CSV table of C-alpha atoms in Angstrom, one decimal:
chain,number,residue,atom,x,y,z
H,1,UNK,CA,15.6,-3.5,-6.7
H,2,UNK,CA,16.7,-7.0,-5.7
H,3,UNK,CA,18.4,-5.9,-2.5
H,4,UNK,CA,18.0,-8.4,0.6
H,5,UNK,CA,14.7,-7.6,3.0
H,6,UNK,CA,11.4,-7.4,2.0
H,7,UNK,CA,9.9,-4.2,0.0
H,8,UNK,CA,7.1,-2.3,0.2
H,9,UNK,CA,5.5,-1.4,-2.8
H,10,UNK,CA,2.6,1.3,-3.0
H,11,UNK,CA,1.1,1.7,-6.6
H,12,UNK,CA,-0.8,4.9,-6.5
H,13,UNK,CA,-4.6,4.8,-8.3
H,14,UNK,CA,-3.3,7.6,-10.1
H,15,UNK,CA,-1.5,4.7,-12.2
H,16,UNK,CA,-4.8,4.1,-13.4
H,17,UNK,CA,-4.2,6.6,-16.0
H,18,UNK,CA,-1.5,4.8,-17.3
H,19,UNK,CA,-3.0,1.1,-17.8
H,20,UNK,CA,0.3,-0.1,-19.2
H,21,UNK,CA,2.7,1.3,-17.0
H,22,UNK,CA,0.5,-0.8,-14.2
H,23,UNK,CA,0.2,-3.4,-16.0
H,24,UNK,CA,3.9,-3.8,-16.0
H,25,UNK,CA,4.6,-3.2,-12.7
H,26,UNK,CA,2.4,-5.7,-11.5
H,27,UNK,CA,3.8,-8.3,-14.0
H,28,UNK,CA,7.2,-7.5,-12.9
H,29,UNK,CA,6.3,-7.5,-9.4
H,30,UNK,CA,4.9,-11.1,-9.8
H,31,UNK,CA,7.8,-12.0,-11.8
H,32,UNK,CA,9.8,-11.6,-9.0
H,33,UNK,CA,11.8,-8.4,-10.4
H,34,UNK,CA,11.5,-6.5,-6.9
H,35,UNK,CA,12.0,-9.8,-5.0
H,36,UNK,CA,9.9,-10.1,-1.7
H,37,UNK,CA,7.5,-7.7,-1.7
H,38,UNK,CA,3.8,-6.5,-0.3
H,39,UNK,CA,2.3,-4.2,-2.8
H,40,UNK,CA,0.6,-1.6,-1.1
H,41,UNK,CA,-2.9,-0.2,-3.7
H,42,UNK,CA,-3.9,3.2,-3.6
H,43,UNK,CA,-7.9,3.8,-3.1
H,44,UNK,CA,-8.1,5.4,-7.0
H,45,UNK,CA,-11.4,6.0,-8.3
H,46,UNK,CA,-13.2,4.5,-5.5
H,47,UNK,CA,-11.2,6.7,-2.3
H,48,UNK,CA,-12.3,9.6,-5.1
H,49,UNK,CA,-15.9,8.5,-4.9
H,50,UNK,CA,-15.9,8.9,-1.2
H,51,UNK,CA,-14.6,12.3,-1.5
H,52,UNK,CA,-17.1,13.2,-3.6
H,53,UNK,CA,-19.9,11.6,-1.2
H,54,UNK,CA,-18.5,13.2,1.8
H,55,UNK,CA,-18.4,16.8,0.0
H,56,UNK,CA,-22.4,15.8,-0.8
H,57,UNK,CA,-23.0,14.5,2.9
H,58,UNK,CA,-21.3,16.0,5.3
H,59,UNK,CA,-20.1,12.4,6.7
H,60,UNK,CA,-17.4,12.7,9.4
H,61,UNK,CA,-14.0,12.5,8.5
H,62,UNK,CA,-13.7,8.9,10.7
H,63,UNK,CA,-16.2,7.2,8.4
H,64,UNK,CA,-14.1,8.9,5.1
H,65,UNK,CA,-11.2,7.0,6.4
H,66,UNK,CA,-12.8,3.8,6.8
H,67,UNK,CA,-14.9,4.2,3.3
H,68,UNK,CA,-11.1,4.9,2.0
H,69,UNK,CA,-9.4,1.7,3.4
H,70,UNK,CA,-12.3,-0.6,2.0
H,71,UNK,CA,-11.7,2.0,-1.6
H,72,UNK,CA,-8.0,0.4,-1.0
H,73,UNK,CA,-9.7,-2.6,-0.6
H,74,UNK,CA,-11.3,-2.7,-3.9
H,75,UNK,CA,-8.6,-1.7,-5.9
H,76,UNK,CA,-6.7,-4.7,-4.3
H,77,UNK,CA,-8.7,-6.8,-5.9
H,78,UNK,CA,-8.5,-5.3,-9.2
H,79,UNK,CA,-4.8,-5.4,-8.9
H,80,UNK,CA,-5.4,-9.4,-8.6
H,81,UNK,CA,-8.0,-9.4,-11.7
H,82,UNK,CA,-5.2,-8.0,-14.0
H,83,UNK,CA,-2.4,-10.3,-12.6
H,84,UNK,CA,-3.9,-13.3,-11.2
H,85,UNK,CA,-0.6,-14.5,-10.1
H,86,UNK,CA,-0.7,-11.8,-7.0
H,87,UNK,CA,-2.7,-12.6,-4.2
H,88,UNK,CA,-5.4,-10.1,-1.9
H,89,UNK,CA,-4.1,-10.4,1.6
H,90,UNK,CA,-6.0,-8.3,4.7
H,91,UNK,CA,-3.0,-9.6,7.5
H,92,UNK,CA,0.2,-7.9,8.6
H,93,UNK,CA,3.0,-10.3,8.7
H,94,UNK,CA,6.2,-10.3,6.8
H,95,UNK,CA,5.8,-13.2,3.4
H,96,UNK,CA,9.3,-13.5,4.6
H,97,UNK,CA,8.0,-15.2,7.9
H,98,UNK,CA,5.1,-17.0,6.4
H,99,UNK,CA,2.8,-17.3,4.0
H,100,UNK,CA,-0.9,-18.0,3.4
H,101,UNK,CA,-1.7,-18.9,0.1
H,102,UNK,CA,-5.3,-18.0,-1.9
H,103,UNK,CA,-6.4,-16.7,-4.9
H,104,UNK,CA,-7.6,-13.2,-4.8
H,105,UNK,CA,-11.5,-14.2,-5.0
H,106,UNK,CA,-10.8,-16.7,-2.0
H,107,UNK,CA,-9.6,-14.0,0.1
H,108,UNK,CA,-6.0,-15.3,0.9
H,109,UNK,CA,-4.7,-14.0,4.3
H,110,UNK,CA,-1.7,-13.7,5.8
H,111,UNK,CA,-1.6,-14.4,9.9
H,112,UNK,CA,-2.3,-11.4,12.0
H,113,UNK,CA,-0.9,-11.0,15.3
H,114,UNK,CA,-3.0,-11.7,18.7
H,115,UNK,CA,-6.0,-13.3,16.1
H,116,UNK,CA,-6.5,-16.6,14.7
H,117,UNK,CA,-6.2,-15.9,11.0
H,118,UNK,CA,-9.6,-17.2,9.1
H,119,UNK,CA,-10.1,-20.3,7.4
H,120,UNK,CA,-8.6,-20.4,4.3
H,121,UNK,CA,-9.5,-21.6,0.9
H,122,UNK,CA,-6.7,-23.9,-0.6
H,123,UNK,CA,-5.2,-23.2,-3.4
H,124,UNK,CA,-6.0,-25.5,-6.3
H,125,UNK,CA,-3.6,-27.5,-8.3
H,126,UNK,CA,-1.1,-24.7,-9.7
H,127,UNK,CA,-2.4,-21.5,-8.3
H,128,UNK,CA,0.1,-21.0,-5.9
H,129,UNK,CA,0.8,-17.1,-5.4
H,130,UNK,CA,3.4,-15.6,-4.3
H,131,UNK,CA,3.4,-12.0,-3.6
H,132,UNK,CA,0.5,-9.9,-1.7
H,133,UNK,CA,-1.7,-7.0,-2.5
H,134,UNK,CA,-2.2,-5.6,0.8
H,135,UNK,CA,-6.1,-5.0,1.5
H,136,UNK,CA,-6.6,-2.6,4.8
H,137,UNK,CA,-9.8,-3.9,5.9
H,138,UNK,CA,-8.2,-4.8,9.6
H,139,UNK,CA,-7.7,-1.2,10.3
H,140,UNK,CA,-11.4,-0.1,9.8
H,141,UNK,CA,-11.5,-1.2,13.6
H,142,UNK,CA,-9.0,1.6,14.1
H,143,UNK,CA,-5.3,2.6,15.5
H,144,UNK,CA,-3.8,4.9,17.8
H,145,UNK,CA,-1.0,5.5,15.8
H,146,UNK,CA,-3.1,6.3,12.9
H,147,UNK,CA,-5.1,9.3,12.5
H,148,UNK,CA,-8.3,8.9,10.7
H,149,UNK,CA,-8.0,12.1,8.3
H,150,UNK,CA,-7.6,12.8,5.1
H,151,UNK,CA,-4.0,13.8,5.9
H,152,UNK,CA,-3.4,10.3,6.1
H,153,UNK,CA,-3.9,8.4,2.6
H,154,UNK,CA,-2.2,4.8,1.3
H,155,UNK,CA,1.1,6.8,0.8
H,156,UNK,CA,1.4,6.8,4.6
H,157,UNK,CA,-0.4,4.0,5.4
H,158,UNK,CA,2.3,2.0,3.1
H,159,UNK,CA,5.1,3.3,5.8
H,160,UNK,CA,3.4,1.8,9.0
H,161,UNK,CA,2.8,-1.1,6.9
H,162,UNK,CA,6.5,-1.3,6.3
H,163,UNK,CA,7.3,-0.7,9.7
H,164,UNK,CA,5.2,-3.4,11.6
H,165,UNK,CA,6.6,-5.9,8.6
H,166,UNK,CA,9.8,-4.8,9.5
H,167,UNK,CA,10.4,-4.4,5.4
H,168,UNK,CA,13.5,-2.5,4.6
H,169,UNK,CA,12.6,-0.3,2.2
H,170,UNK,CA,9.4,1.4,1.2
H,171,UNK,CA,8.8,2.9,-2.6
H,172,UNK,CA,6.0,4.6,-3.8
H,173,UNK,CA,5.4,4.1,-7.5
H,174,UNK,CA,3.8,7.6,-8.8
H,175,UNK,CA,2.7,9.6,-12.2
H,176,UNK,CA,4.8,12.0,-11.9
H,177,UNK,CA,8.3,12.4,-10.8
H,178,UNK,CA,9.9,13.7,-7.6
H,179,UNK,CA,13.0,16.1,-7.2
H,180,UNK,CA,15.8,14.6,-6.3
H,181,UNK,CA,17.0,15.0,-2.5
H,182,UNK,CA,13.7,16.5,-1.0
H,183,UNK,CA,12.8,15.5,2.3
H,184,UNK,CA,9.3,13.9,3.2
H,185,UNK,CA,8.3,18.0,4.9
H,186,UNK,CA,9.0,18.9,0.9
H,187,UNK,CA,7.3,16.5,-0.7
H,188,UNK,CA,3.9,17.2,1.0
H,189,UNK,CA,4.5,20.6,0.6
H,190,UNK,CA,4.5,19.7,-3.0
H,191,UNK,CA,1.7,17.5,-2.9
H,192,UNK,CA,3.6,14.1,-4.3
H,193,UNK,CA,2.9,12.7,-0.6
H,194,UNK,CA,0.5,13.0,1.9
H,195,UNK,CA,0.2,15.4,4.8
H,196,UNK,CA,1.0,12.9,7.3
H,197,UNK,CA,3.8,11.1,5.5
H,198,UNK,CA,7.2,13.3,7.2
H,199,UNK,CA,5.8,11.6,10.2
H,200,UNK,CA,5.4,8.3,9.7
H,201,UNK,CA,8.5,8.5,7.3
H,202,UNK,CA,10.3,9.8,10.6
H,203,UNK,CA,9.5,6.7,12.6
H,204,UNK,CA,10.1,4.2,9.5
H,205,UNK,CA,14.2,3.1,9.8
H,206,UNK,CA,14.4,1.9,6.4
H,207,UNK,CA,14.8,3.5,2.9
H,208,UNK,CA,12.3,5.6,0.9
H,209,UNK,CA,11.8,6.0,-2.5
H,210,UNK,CA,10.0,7.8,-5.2
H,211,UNK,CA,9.4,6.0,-8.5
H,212,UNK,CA,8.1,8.1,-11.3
H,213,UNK,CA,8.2,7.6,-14.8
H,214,UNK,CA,11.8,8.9,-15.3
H,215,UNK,CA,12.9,6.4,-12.7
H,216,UNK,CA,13.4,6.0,-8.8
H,217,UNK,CA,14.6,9.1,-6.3
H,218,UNK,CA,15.6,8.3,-2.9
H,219,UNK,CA,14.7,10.5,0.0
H,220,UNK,CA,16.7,12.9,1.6
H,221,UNK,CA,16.9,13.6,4.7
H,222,UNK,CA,14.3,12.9,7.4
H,223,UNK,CA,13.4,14.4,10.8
H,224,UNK,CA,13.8,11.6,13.6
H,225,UNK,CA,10.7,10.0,15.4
């Protein structure tokens, strides 16, 4: 997957149950396999620990969301503990426009549009990093284009990423495998995707893809925007 544009990657936390199998997609992503790339985590254990509080609490489904993006949070930063050569970014811009470089524990950012990025920690001698693990914590202050539901989970969230990177292509690495030409309606239907993914899918103009562990299925056909 070494096509020109920059790639999307969303790892879901259900890869958790499959230690190598992550393990080797983050070393190949860092390796440069998938070329330029943000890699999108899924909340895993922690986005289930919300759940669990919210069934127990009776916590509106506004603060699940933003106890969800800092669960996506987290397991960016596990994602950097197991391959230290991927770096935790909370900014929005293409790494094909620019970069800020930082190890995950110093909190490397990339710039965000309309805000001054924060001060950054250099990099010591050797550590630079190039490709992101994308940490949400910008859209705890919220978005109008993004409802704050359960509906709406990192698979979606990895499409409006893509489309305000302008990436061309968006795959979503899962644990199990999708049917082959299904459109995004199908594949929440089916529960591989979200309930909100057919519509940010619609108003994404690049390529979709489902990777499972027999290999990669494109998308069929979406609905437009």
């Amino acid at each position: 997957m070494r096509a020109g544009g920059l790639t999307v990657i969303k790892l879901g936390g259900s890869l958790l149950a499959e230690p190598g199998r992550l393990r080797g997609w983050l070393a190949a992503i860092a390796d440069g396999a998938h070329g330029p790339c943000l890699v999108v985590p899924g909340g895993g254990p922690f986005a289930d620990a919300v759940r669990e509080a919210q069934a127990a609490l009776g916590f509106a489904d506004s603060l699940a969301h933003r106890l969800a993006l800092d669960a996506m949070g987290h397991m960016a930063e596990a994602f950097c503990g197991i391959e230290p050569r991927l770096y935790r970014s909370a900014g929005l811009s293409s790494p094909l426009r620019g970069r800020a470089e930082g190890g995950c524990g110093a909190g490397g950012v990339l710039a965000v549009p309309s805000e001054p990025p924060p001060p950054l920690t250099p990099p010591r001698k050797g550590e630079g990093k190039a490709i992101p693990v994308w940490d949400p914590a910008a859209l705890r202050e919220g978005r109008p284009d993004i409802p704050e539901t359960w509906d709406v989970t990192s698979d979606s969230l990895a499409l409006w990423l893509a489309r305000e990177t302008g990436a061309a292509r968006c795959v979503l690495v899962k644990s199990a495998d999708a049917p082959p030409g299904r459109s995004p309606a199908e594949l929440a239907r089916l529960g591989l995707v979200d309930a909100a993914f057919p519509a940010f899918a619609a108003r994404f103009a690049g390529a979709i893809a489902l990777w499972g562990p027999s290999g990669v299925v494109p998308l069929g056909e979406r609905a437009a925007a």
